Amino acid sequence: MNKLLKALVFDGQISVSVLDTTDMVNDAIKIHSLSPVAAAALGRTLTACTFMAYGLKNKGDKLFVTVKGNGKGGKITVCGNGELQMRGYVENPSLDLPLRSDGKLDVGGFIGKTGKLNVTKSMGLKEPYTGSSNLVSGEIAEDFTAYYALSEQIPTAVALGVRIGKDLKCIGAGGVIVQAMPFASEKALKKAEEIILTITNVSELVETIGAEGIMDKYFSCTKFENFTPQYKCLCSRENTERILASLGKKECMDIINEEGEIKVDCEFCNTVYTFDINDVNKIFN
Ligand SMILES: [Zn+2]
């Protein structure tokens, strides 16, 4: 089961979040037939975005994140909402790369070291909030750390990891994220950052001691709030009909005349919705 554990530590000065996203990454692998490095790149992004989605004010608020670097893996897109229903895809899901010299998956090589991290948060009727920062390494954790520092001005430290087993199954994925509360002292912040720096094997820790074990081992914390994120696409035939309606009847009939039917492919879950001439007539009647 996916988990997001949240607690305040160091006299309430630091907010710590520990995520187990192993099932979420396995869902993504199944849907998109991801290579190991693509699974790590998308999995790390899904994990960081799950943390970010928690920060939305209301359950109906939405998050839209893209990571676009100059690597061959292409753009990563992740969406989510305040209910922690997450989904995502990567441009080149089957691209694989050799392991790095330290034996880790080469996420930085897959994504590329130069590019942008873009965030859009839609909250109620107000104009959406948008933020953006340059990629630091393409390794995702450092890129989100930089995003929070530059775009949201919240001191944050992020550790993320995805471990892929021999049969292309994720055996451990998750993250540890610490964030300074507005009144946090320099000392508390430094202590939290030092702890994050020692966590170089998040995925292995998730696999062996679990999210609760990480809370206890690194933050001596046994009391926390517990949330359950999931990989969930919210597309539907009704929503797709609405998109076609907004295209207009002429546009739709042109496609029917040329192709015989309209096929709409959801990039997040690979469901294909097919509409024939009768369906199109129904939409516009
Ligand atoms: Zn879908």
PDB file of C-alpha atoms and ligand atoms in Angstrom:
ATOM      1  CA  MET A   1       0.000   0.000   0.000  1.00  0.00           C
ATOM      2  CA  ASN A   2       1.229   3.489  -0.821  1.00  0.00           C
ATOM      3  CA  LYS A   3       1.815   5.740   2.184  1.00  0.00           C
ATOM      4  CA  LEU A   4       2.461   9.344   3.063  1.00  0.00           C
ATOM      5  CA  LEU A   5       3.424   9.861   6.709  1.00  0.00           C
ATOM      6  CA  LYS A   6       3.620  13.399   8.086  1.00  0.00           C
ATOM      7  CA  ALA A   7       4.915  14.696  11.389  1.00  0.00           C
ATOM      8  CA  LEU A   8       6.378  17.789  13.006  1.00  0.00           C
ATOM      9  CA  VAL A   9       9.784  17.217  14.587  1.00  0.00           C
ATOM     10  CA  PHE A  10      12.425  19.268  16.424  1.00  0.00           C
ATOM     11  CA  ASP A  11       9.917  21.136  18.635  1.00  0.00           C
ATOM     12  CA  GLY A  12       7.535  21.594  15.732  1.00  0.00           C
ATOM     13  CA  GLN A  13      10.097  23.532  13.675  1.00  0.00           C
ATOM     14  CA  ILE A  14      10.487  21.006  10.882  1.00  0.00           C
ATOM     15  CA  SER A  15       7.793  19.213   8.932  1.00  0.00           C
ATOM     16  CA  VAL A  16       8.901  15.764   7.826  1.00  0.00           C
ATOM     17  CA  SER A  17       7.170  13.632   5.200  1.00  0.00           C
ATOM     18  CA  VAL A  18       8.029  10.022   4.446  1.00  0.00           C
ATOM     19  CA  LEU A  19       6.547   8.358   1.380  1.00  0.00           C
ATOM     20  CA  ASP A  20       6.238   4.771   0.264  1.00  0.00           C
ATOM     21  CA  THR A  21       5.188   4.870  -3.395  1.00  0.00           C
ATOM     22  CA  THR A  22       6.177   1.324  -4.374  1.00  0.00           C
ATOM     23  CA  ASP A  23       2.670   0.325  -5.519  1.00  0.00           C
ATOM     24  CA  MET A  24       2.229   3.614  -7.400  1.00  0.00           C
ATOM     25  CA  VAL A  25       5.444   2.996  -9.348  1.00  0.00           C
ATOM     26  CA  ASN A  26       4.385  -0.582 -10.114  1.00  0.00           C
ATOM     27  CA  ASP A  27       1.064   0.721 -11.452  1.00  0.00           C
ATOM     28  CA  ALA A  28       2.975   3.155 -13.673  1.00  0.00           C
ATOM     29  CA  ILE A  29       5.303   0.381 -14.899  1.00  0.00           C
ATOM     30  CA  LYS A  30       2.307  -1.796 -15.826  1.00  0.00           C
ATOM     31  CA  ILE A  31       0.408   0.982 -17.624  1.00  0.00           C
ATOM     32  CA  HIS A  32       3.351   2.423 -19.563  1.00  0.00           C
ATOM     33  CA  SER A  33       5.704  -0.608 -19.935  1.00  0.00           C
ATOM     34  CA  LEU A  34       8.521   1.499 -18.470  1.00  0.00           C
ATOM     35  CA  SER A  35      12.213   0.639 -18.781  1.00  0.00           C
ATOM     36  CA  PRO A  36      14.020   0.553 -15.387  1.00  0.00           C
ATOM     37  CA  VAL A  37      15.476   4.057 -15.797  1.00  0.00           C
ATOM     38  CA  ALA A  38      12.150   5.446 -17.071  1.00  0.00           C
ATOM     39  CA  ALA A  39      10.431   3.862 -14.043  1.00  0.00           C
ATOM     40  CA  ALA A  40      12.960   5.554 -11.751  1.00  0.00           C
ATOM     41  CA  ALA A  41      12.565   8.951 -13.464  1.00  0.00           C
ATOM     42  CA  LEU A  42       8.754   8.885 -13.512  1.00  0.00           C
ATOM     43  CA  GLY A  43       8.611   7.212 -10.080  1.00  0.00           C
ATOM     44  CA  ARG A  44      10.758   9.861  -8.414  1.00  0.00           C
ATOM     45  CA  THR A  45       8.664  12.607 -10.030  1.00  0.00           C
ATOM     46  CA  LEU A  46       5.390  10.942  -8.952  1.00  0.00           C
ATOM     47  CA  THR A  47       6.774  10.696  -5.400  1.00  0.00           C
ATOM     48  CA  ALA A  48       7.818  14.362  -5.202  1.00  0.00           C
ATOM     49  CA  CYS A  49       4.494  15.414  -6.733  1.00  0.00           C
ATOM     50  CA  THR A  50       2.528  13.350  -4.205  1.00  0.00           C
ATOM     51  CA  PHE A  51       4.232  15.379  -1.485  1.00  0.00           C
ATOM     52  CA  MET A  52       3.415  18.561  -3.389  1.00  0.00           C
ATOM     53  CA  ALA A  53      -0.236  17.528  -3.900  1.00  0.00           C
ATOM     54  CA  TYR A  54      -0.619  17.184  -0.133  1.00  0.00           C
ATOM     55  CA  GLY A  55       0.196  20.889   0.095  1.00  0.00           C
ATOM     56  CA  LEU A  56      -2.873  21.830  -1.976  1.00  0.00           C
ATOM     57  CA  LYS A  57      -5.504  23.487   0.205  1.00  0.00           C
ATOM     58  CA  ASN A  58      -8.611  21.542  -0.863  1.00  0.00           C
ATOM     59  CA  LYS A  59      -9.320  18.047  -2.117  1.00  0.00           C
ATOM     60  CA  GLY A  60     -10.574  19.344  -5.475  1.00  0.00           C
ATOM     61  CA  ASP A  61      -7.430  21.438  -6.100  1.00  0.00           C
ATOM     62  CA  LYS A  62      -5.233  20.210  -8.904  1.00  0.00           C
ATOM     63  CA  LEU A  63      -1.520  19.974  -9.553  1.00  0.00           C
ATOM     64  CA  PHE A  64       0.181  19.810 -12.960  1.00  0.00           C
ATOM     65  CA  VAL A  65       3.959  19.333 -13.151  1.00  0.00           C
ATOM     66  CA  THR A  66       6.324  18.914 -16.081  1.00  0.00           C
ATOM     67  CA  VAL A  67      10.026  18.096 -16.025  1.00  0.00           C
ATOM     68  CA  LYS A  68      11.591  18.864 -19.365  1.00  0.00           C
ATOM     69  CA  GLY A  69      15.307  18.343 -19.739  1.00  0.00           C
ATOM     70  CA  ASN A  70      17.634  17.875 -22.687  1.00  0.00           C
ATOM     71  CA  GLY A  71      17.949  14.097 -22.176  1.00  0.00           C
ATOM     72  CA  LYS A  72      16.660  11.421 -24.543  1.00  0.00           C
ATOM     73  CA  GLY A  73      13.952  10.332 -22.087  1.00  0.00           C
ATOM     74  CA  GLY A  74      11.945  13.406 -23.001  1.00  0.00           C
ATOM     75  CA  LYS A  75       9.356  15.278 -20.998  1.00  0.00           C
ATOM     76  CA  ILE A  76       7.769  13.902 -17.829  1.00  0.00           C
ATOM     77  CA  THR A  77       4.214  14.989 -17.021  1.00  0.00           C
ATOM     78  CA  VAL A  78       2.544  14.350 -13.673  1.00  0.00           C
ATOM     79  CA  CYS A  79      -0.932  15.371 -12.467  1.00  0.00           C
ATOM     80  CA  GLY A  80      -2.556  14.988  -9.109  1.00  0.00           C
ATOM     81  CA  ASN A  81      -5.130  16.413  -6.758  1.00  0.00           C
ATOM     82  CA  GLY A  82      -5.684  17.151  -3.080  1.00  0.00           C
ATOM     83  CA  GLU A  83      -7.015  13.617  -2.591  1.00  0.00           C
ATOM     84  CA  LEU A  84      -3.520  12.368  -3.568  1.00  0.00           C
ATOM     85  CA  GLN A  85      -4.827  10.687  -6.720  1.00  0.00           C
ATOM     86  CA  MET A  86      -1.733  10.804  -8.930  1.00  0.00           C
ATOM     87  CA  ARG A  87      -0.956   9.932 -12.543  1.00  0.00           C
ATOM     88  CA  GLY A  88       1.823  10.573 -15.020  1.00  0.00           C
ATOM     89  CA  TYR A  89       3.653   9.595 -18.170  1.00  0.00           C
ATOM     90  CA  VAL A  90       7.020  10.000 -19.832  1.00  0.00           C
ATOM     91  CA  GLU A  91       7.716  10.758 -23.470  1.00  0.00           C
ATOM     92  CA  ASN A  92      10.063   7.816 -24.142  1.00  0.00           C
ATOM     93  CA  PRO A  93       8.969   5.084 -21.729  1.00  0.00           C
ATOM     94  CA  SER A  94      11.002   2.260 -23.286  1.00  0.00           C
ATOM     95  CA  LEU A  95      14.340   4.096 -23.511  1.00  0.00           C
ATOM     96  CA  ASP A  96      16.922   2.370 -21.329  1.00  0.00           C
ATOM     97  CA  LEU A  97      20.415   3.562 -20.377  1.00  0.00           C
ATOM     98  CA  PRO A  98      23.447   1.778 -18.909  1.00  0.00           C
ATOM     99  CA  LEU A  99      23.787   1.983 -15.107  1.00  0.00           C
ATOM    100  CA  ARG A 100      26.007   4.733 -13.682  1.00  0.00           C
ATOM    101  CA  SER A 101      29.470   3.818 -12.419  1.00  0.00           C
ATOM    102  CA  ASP A 102      28.068   3.635  -8.846  1.00  0.00           C
ATOM    103  CA  GLY A 103      25.506   1.044  -9.958  1.00  0.00           C
ATOM    104  CA  LYS A 104      22.513   3.405  -9.779  1.00  0.00           C
ATOM    105  CA  LEU A 105      19.971   4.030 -12.533  1.00  0.00           C
ATOM    106  CA  ASP A 106      21.032   7.035 -14.629  1.00  0.00           C
ATOM    107  CA  VAL A 107      17.995   9.268 -14.083  1.00  0.00           C
ATOM    108  CA  GLY A 108      20.064  12.426 -14.655  1.00  0.00           C
ATOM    109  CA  GLY A 109      21.177  11.059 -18.033  1.00  0.00           C
ATOM    110  CA  PHE A 110      17.621  10.075 -18.938  1.00  0.00           C
ATOM    111  CA  ILE A 111      16.152  13.490 -18.127  1.00  0.00           C
ATOM    112  CA  GLY A 112      19.170  15.651 -18.926  1.00  0.00           C
ATOM    113  CA  LYS A 113      20.936  18.232 -16.817  1.00  0.00           C
ATOM    114  CA  THR A 114      19.556  21.379 -18.420  1.00  0.00           C
ATOM    115  CA  GLY A 115      15.903  22.218 -18.617  1.00  0.00           C
ATOM    116  CA  LYS A 116      12.900  23.332 -16.613  1.00  0.00           C
ATOM    117  CA  LEU A 117      10.670  22.145 -13.821  1.00  0.00           C
ATOM    118  CA  ASN A 118       7.227  23.739 -14.224  1.00  0.00           C
ATOM    119  CA  VAL A 119       4.458  23.643 -11.645  1.00  0.00           C
ATOM    120  CA  THR A 120       0.825  24.745 -12.008  1.00  0.00           C
ATOM    121  CA  LYS A 121      -1.581  24.579  -9.077  1.00  0.00           C
ATOM    122  CA  SER A 122      -5.275  25.179  -9.783  1.00  0.00           C
ATOM    123  CA  MET A 123      -7.034  26.171  -6.606  1.00  0.00           C
ATOM    124  CA  GLY A 124     -10.723  26.984  -6.803  1.00  0.00           C
ATOM    125  CA  LEU A 125     -11.812  29.979  -8.841  1.00  0.00           C
ATOM    126  CA  LYS A 126      -8.647  31.981  -8.404  1.00  0.00           C
ATOM    127  CA  GLU A 127      -6.064  32.243 -11.172  1.00  0.00           C
ATOM    128  CA  PRO A 128      -3.832  29.163 -11.123  1.00  0.00           C
ATOM    129  CA  TYR A 129      -0.504  29.509  -9.331  1.00  0.00           C
ATOM    130  CA  THR A 130       2.452  28.840 -11.609  1.00  0.00           C
ATOM    131  CA  GLY A 131       6.095  28.408 -10.659  1.00  0.00           C
ATOM    132  CA  SER A 132       9.181  27.326 -12.489  1.00  0.00           C
ATOM    133  CA  SER A 133      12.864  26.656 -11.892  1.00  0.00           C
ATOM    134  CA  ASN A 134      15.860  25.450 -13.860  1.00  0.00           C
ATOM    135  CA  LEU A 135      16.893  21.822 -13.482  1.00  0.00           C
ATOM    136  CA  VAL A 136      19.998  21.308 -11.330  1.00  0.00           C
ATOM    137  CA  SER A 137      20.980  17.727 -12.158  1.00  0.00           C
ATOM    138  CA  GLY A 138      17.962  15.995 -13.690  1.00  0.00           C
ATOM    139  CA  GLU A 139      18.082  13.582 -10.733  1.00  0.00           C
ATOM    140  CA  ILE A 140      14.683  14.965  -9.572  1.00  0.00           C
ATOM    141  CA  ALA A 141      15.360  15.279  -5.802  1.00  0.00           C
ATOM    142  CA  GLU A 142      17.809  18.172  -6.236  1.00  0.00           C
ATOM    143  CA  ASP A 143      15.559  19.703  -8.866  1.00  0.00           C
ATOM    144  CA  PHE A 144      12.571  19.794  -6.500  1.00  0.00           C
ATOM    145  CA  THR A 145      14.806  21.130  -3.692  1.00  0.00           C
ATOM    146  CA  ALA A 146      15.843  23.990  -5.984  1.00  0.00           C
ATOM    147  CA  TYR A 147      12.251  24.579  -7.058  1.00  0.00           C
ATOM    148  CA  TYR A 148      11.051  24.985  -3.470  1.00  0.00           C
ATOM    149  CA  ALA A 149      13.951  27.312  -2.615  1.00  0.00           C
ATOM    150  CA  LEU A 150      13.630  29.540  -5.674  1.00  0.00           C
ATOM    151  CA  SER A 151       9.978  29.482  -6.613  1.00  0.00           C
ATOM    152  CA  GLU A 152       8.166  28.995  -3.306  1.00  0.00           C
ATOM    153  CA  GLN A 153      10.935  30.275  -0.982  1.00  0.00           C
ATOM    154  CA  ILE A 154      10.521  27.381   1.444  1.00  0.00           C
ATOM    155  CA  PRO A 155      13.758  25.749   2.656  1.00  0.00           C
ATOM    156  CA  THR A 156      13.281  22.093   1.708  1.00  0.00           C
ATOM    157  CA  ALA A 157      15.491  19.024   1.468  1.00  0.00           C
ATOM    158  CA  VAL A 158      14.444  16.061  -0.631  1.00  0.00           C
ATOM    159  CA  ALA A 159      15.655  12.465  -0.878  1.00  0.00           C
ATOM    160  CA  LEU A 160      13.985  10.182  -3.415  1.00  0.00           C
ATOM    161  CA  GLY A 161      14.597   6.663  -4.634  1.00  0.00           C
ATOM    162  CA  VAL A 162      13.193   3.935  -6.843  1.00  0.00           C
ATOM    163  CA  ARG A 163      14.579   0.391  -6.841  1.00  0.00           C
ATOM    164  CA  ILE A 164      13.771  -1.959  -9.685  1.00  0.00           C
ATOM    165  CA  GLY A 165      14.109  -5.731  -9.289  1.00  0.00           C
ATOM    166  CA  LYS A 166      15.245  -8.253 -11.886  1.00  0.00           C
ATOM    167  CA  ASP A 167      11.743  -8.980 -13.213  1.00  0.00           C
ATOM    168  CA  LEU A 168      11.145  -5.246 -13.908  1.00  0.00           C
ATOM    169  CA  LYS A 169       9.098  -4.905 -10.753  1.00  0.00           C
ATOM    170  CA  CYS A 170       9.608  -2.012  -8.359  1.00  0.00           C
ATOM    171  CA  ILE A 171      10.693  -3.456  -4.997  1.00  0.00           C
ATOM    172  CA  GLY A 172      10.985  -0.165  -3.130  1.00  0.00           C
ATOM    173  CA  ALA A 173      10.154   3.442  -3.954  1.00  0.00           C
ATOM    174  CA  GLY A 174       9.641   6.498  -1.850  1.00  0.00           C
ATOM    175  CA  GLY A 175      10.981   9.702  -0.460  1.00  0.00           C
ATOM    176  CA  VAL A 176      11.926  11.636   2.630  1.00  0.00           C
ATOM    177  CA  ILE A 177      11.241  15.373   2.546  1.00  0.00           C
ATOM    178  CA  VAL A 178      11.909  17.923   5.276  1.00  0.00           C
ATOM    179  CA  GLN A 179      10.577  21.436   5.157  1.00  0.00           C
ATOM    180  CA  ALA A 180      11.188  24.364   7.491  1.00  0.00           C
ATOM    181  CA  MET A 181       8.189  25.851   9.277  1.00  0.00           C
ATOM    182  CA  PRO A 182       8.145  29.697   9.070  1.00  0.00           C
ATOM    183  CA  PHE A 183       9.578  30.068  12.615  1.00  0.00           C
ATOM    184  CA  ALA A 184      12.238  27.345  12.273  1.00  0.00           C
ATOM    185  CA  SER A 185      15.697  28.152  13.622  1.00  0.00           C
ATOM    186  CA  GLU A 186      18.827  27.836  11.488  1.00  0.00           C
ATOM    187  CA  LYS A 187      19.962  25.097  13.835  1.00  0.00           C
ATOM    188  CA  ALA A 188      16.845  22.960  13.363  1.00  0.00           C
ATOM    189  CA  LEU A 189      17.021  23.405   9.604  1.00  0.00           C
ATOM    190  CA  LYS A 190      20.695  22.432   9.497  1.00  0.00           C
ATOM    191  CA  LYS A 191      20.029  19.336  11.603  1.00  0.00           C
ATOM    192  CA  ALA A 192      17.208  18.238   9.276  1.00  0.00           C
ATOM    193  CA  GLU A 193      19.333  18.823   6.165  1.00  0.00           C
ATOM    194  CA  GLU A 194      22.193  16.807   7.657  1.00  0.00           C
ATOM    195  CA  ILE A 195      19.846  13.891   8.267  1.00  0.00           C
ATOM    196  CA  ILE A 196      18.604  14.014   4.663  1.00  0.00           C
ATOM    197  CA  LEU A 197      22.205  13.960   3.413  1.00  0.00           C
ATOM    198  CA  THR A 198      22.781  10.663   5.244  1.00  0.00           C
ATOM    199  CA  ILE A 199      19.755   9.077   3.550  1.00  0.00           C
ATOM    200  CA  THR A 200      21.334   7.958   0.289  1.00  0.00           C
ATOM    201  CA  ASN A 201      19.326   4.751  -0.106  1.00  0.00           C
ATOM    202  CA  VAL A 202      15.655   5.678   0.352  1.00  0.00           C
ATOM    203  CA  SER A 203      14.330   2.857  -1.830  1.00  0.00           C
ATOM    204  CA  GLU A 204      16.301   0.245   0.103  1.00  0.00           C
ATOM    205  CA  LEU A 205      15.046   1.683   3.402  1.00  0.00           C
ATOM    206  CA  VAL A 206      11.437   1.601   2.166  1.00  0.00           C
ATOM    207  CA  GLU A 207      11.945  -2.015   1.164  1.00  0.00           C
ATOM    208  CA  THR A 208      13.578  -3.108   4.427  1.00  0.00           C
ATOM    209  CA  ILE A 209      12.222  -0.990   7.316  1.00  0.00           C
ATOM    210  CA  GLY A 210       9.248   0.750   5.667  1.00  0.00           C
ATOM    211  CA  ALA A 211       8.060   4.330   5.970  1.00  0.00           C
ATOM    212  CA  GLU A 212       7.339   3.953   9.700  1.00  0.00           C
ATOM    213  CA  GLY A 213      10.835   2.565  10.252  1.00  0.00           C
ATOM    214  CA  ILE A 214      12.380   5.588   8.499  1.00  0.00           C
ATOM    215  CA  MET A 215      10.378   7.984  10.718  1.00  0.00           C
ATOM    216  CA  ASP A 216      11.596   6.178  13.804  1.00  0.00           C
ATOM    217  CA  LYS A 217      15.218   5.586  12.765  1.00  0.00           C
ATOM    218  CA  TYR A 218      16.027   9.044  11.433  1.00  0.00           C
ATOM    219  CA  PHE A 219      13.643  11.334  13.341  1.00  0.00           C
ATOM    220  CA  SER A 220      12.883   9.306  16.509  1.00  0.00           C
ATOM    221  CA  CYS A 221       9.267   9.828  15.578  1.00  0.00           C
ATOM    222  CA  THR A 222       6.572   7.238  16.247  1.00  0.00           C
ATOM    223  CA  LYS A 223       3.479   9.468  16.082  1.00  0.00           C
ATOM    224  CA  PHE A 224       2.452  10.755  12.686  1.00  0.00           C
ATOM    225  CA  GLU A 225      -0.480  11.349  10.388  1.00  0.00           C
ATOM    226  CA  ASN A 226      -1.015   8.649   7.781  1.00  0.00           C
ATOM    227  CA  PHE A 227      -2.389   9.228   4.265  1.00  0.00           C
ATOM    228  CA  THR A 228      -2.896   6.864   1.323  1.00  0.00           C
ATOM    229  CA  PRO A 229      -1.918   8.209  -2.107  1.00  0.00           C
ATOM    230  CA  GLN A 230      -2.669   6.168  -5.212  1.00  0.00           C
ATOM    231  CA  TYR A 231      -2.105   6.018  -8.961  1.00  0.00           C
ATOM    232  CA  LYS A 232      -5.508   6.903 -10.351  1.00  0.00           C
ATOM    233  CA  CYS A 233      -6.505   8.315 -13.702  1.00  0.00           C
ATOM    234  CA  LEU A 234      -9.680  10.402 -13.698  1.00  0.00           C
ATOM    235  CA  CYS A 235     -10.455  10.191 -17.404  1.00  0.00           C
ATOM    236  CA  SER A 236     -13.888   8.958 -18.504  1.00  0.00           C
ATOM    237  CA  ARG A 237     -15.988   8.616 -21.649  1.00  0.00           C
ATOM    238  CA  GLU A 238     -18.176  11.515 -20.436  1.00  0.00           C
ATOM    239  CA  ASN A 239     -15.156  13.818 -20.044  1.00  0.00           C
ATOM    240  CA  THR A 240     -13.895  12.804 -23.469  1.00  0.00           C
ATOM    241  CA  GLU A 241     -17.320  13.607 -24.962  1.00  0.00           C
ATOM    242  CA  ARG A 242     -17.051  17.067 -23.424  1.00  0.00           C
ATOM    243  CA  ILE A 243     -13.665  17.575 -25.098  1.00  0.00           C
ATOM    244  CA  LEU A 244     -15.140  16.554 -28.469  1.00  0.00           C
ATOM    245  CA  ALA A 245     -18.107  18.894 -27.896  1.00  0.00           C
ATOM    246  CA  SER A 246     -15.672  21.764 -27.342  1.00  0.00           C
ATOM    247  CA  LEU A 247     -13.917  20.895 -30.632  1.00  0.00           C
ATOM    248  CA  GLY A 248     -17.164  21.578 -32.514  1.00  0.00           C
ATOM    249  CA  LYS A 249     -19.303  19.469 -34.830  1.00  0.00           C
ATOM    250  CA  LYS A 250     -17.510  20.395 -38.058  1.00  0.00           C
ATOM    251  CA  GLU A 251     -14.092  19.399 -36.729  1.00  0.00           C
ATOM    252  CA  CYS A 252     -15.467  16.075 -35.422  1.00  0.00           C
ATOM    253  CA  MET A 253     -17.290  15.264 -38.676  1.00  0.00           C
ATOM    254  CA  ASP A 254     -14.121  16.037 -40.661  1.00  0.00           C
ATOM    255  CA  ILE A 255     -12.254  13.386 -38.652  1.00  0.00           C
ATOM    256  CA  ILE A 256     -15.123  10.875 -39.054  1.00  0.00           C
ATOM    257  CA  ASN A 257     -15.156  11.480 -42.832  1.00  0.00           C
ATOM    258  CA  GLU A 258     -11.400  10.958 -43.050  1.00  0.00           C
ATOM    259  CA  GLU A 259     -10.786   8.189 -40.505  1.00  0.00           C
ATOM    260  CA  GLY A 260     -14.213   6.563 -40.106  1.00  0.00           C
ATOM    261  CA  GLU A 261     -14.075   7.079 -36.336  1.00  0.00           C
ATOM    262  CA  ILE A 262     -12.511   9.289 -33.672  1.00  0.00           C
ATOM    263  CA  LYS A 263      -9.978   7.726 -31.333  1.00  0.00           C
ATOM    264  CA  VAL A 264      -8.950   9.577 -28.181  1.00  0.00           C
ATOM    265  CA  ASP A 265      -6.040   8.067 -26.272  1.00  0.00           C
ATOM    266  CA  CYS A 266      -5.564   9.003 -22.592  1.00  0.00           C
ATOM    267  CA  GLU A 267      -1.837   9.464 -22.103  1.00  0.00           C
ATOM    268  CA  PHE A 268      -2.038   8.842 -18.348  1.00  0.00           C
ATOM    269  CA  CYS A 269      -3.665   5.374 -18.417  1.00  0.00           C
ATOM    270  CA  ASN A 270      -3.572   4.401 -22.129  1.00  0.00           C
ATOM    271  CA  THR A 271      -7.341   3.924 -22.320  1.00  0.00           C
ATOM    272  CA  VAL A 272      -8.592   4.495 -25.874  1.00  0.00           C
ATOM    273  CA  TYR A 273     -12.060   6.007 -26.311  1.00  0.00           C
ATOM    274  CA  THR A 274     -13.605   5.401 -29.741  1.00  0.00           C
ATOM    275  CA  PHE A 275     -16.493   7.384 -31.239  1.00  0.00           C
ATOM    276  CA  ASP A 276     -18.326   6.548 -34.474  1.00  0.00           C
ATOM    277  CA  ILE A 277     -20.720   8.726 -36.455  1.00  0.00           C
ATOM    278  CA  ASN A 278     -23.691   7.788 -34.232  1.00  0.00           C
ATOM    279  CA  ASP A 279     -21.747   8.757 -31.094  1.00  0.00           C
ATOM    280  CA  VAL A 280     -20.780  12.098 -32.646  1.00  0.00           C
ATOM    281  CA  ASN A 281     -24.388  12.813 -33.656  1.00  0.00           C
ATOM    282  CA  LYS A 282     -25.507  12.063 -30.092  1.00  0.00           C
ATOM    283  CA  ILE A 283     -22.912  14.471 -28.661  1.00  0.00           C
ATOM    284  CA  PHE A 284     -24.183  17.352 -30.812  1.00  0.00           C
ATOM    285  CA  ASN A 285     -27.930  16.647 -30.517  1.00  0.00           C
TER     286      ASN A 285
HETATM  287 ZN    ZN B   1      -6.928   7.960 -18.303  1.00  0.00          ZN
END
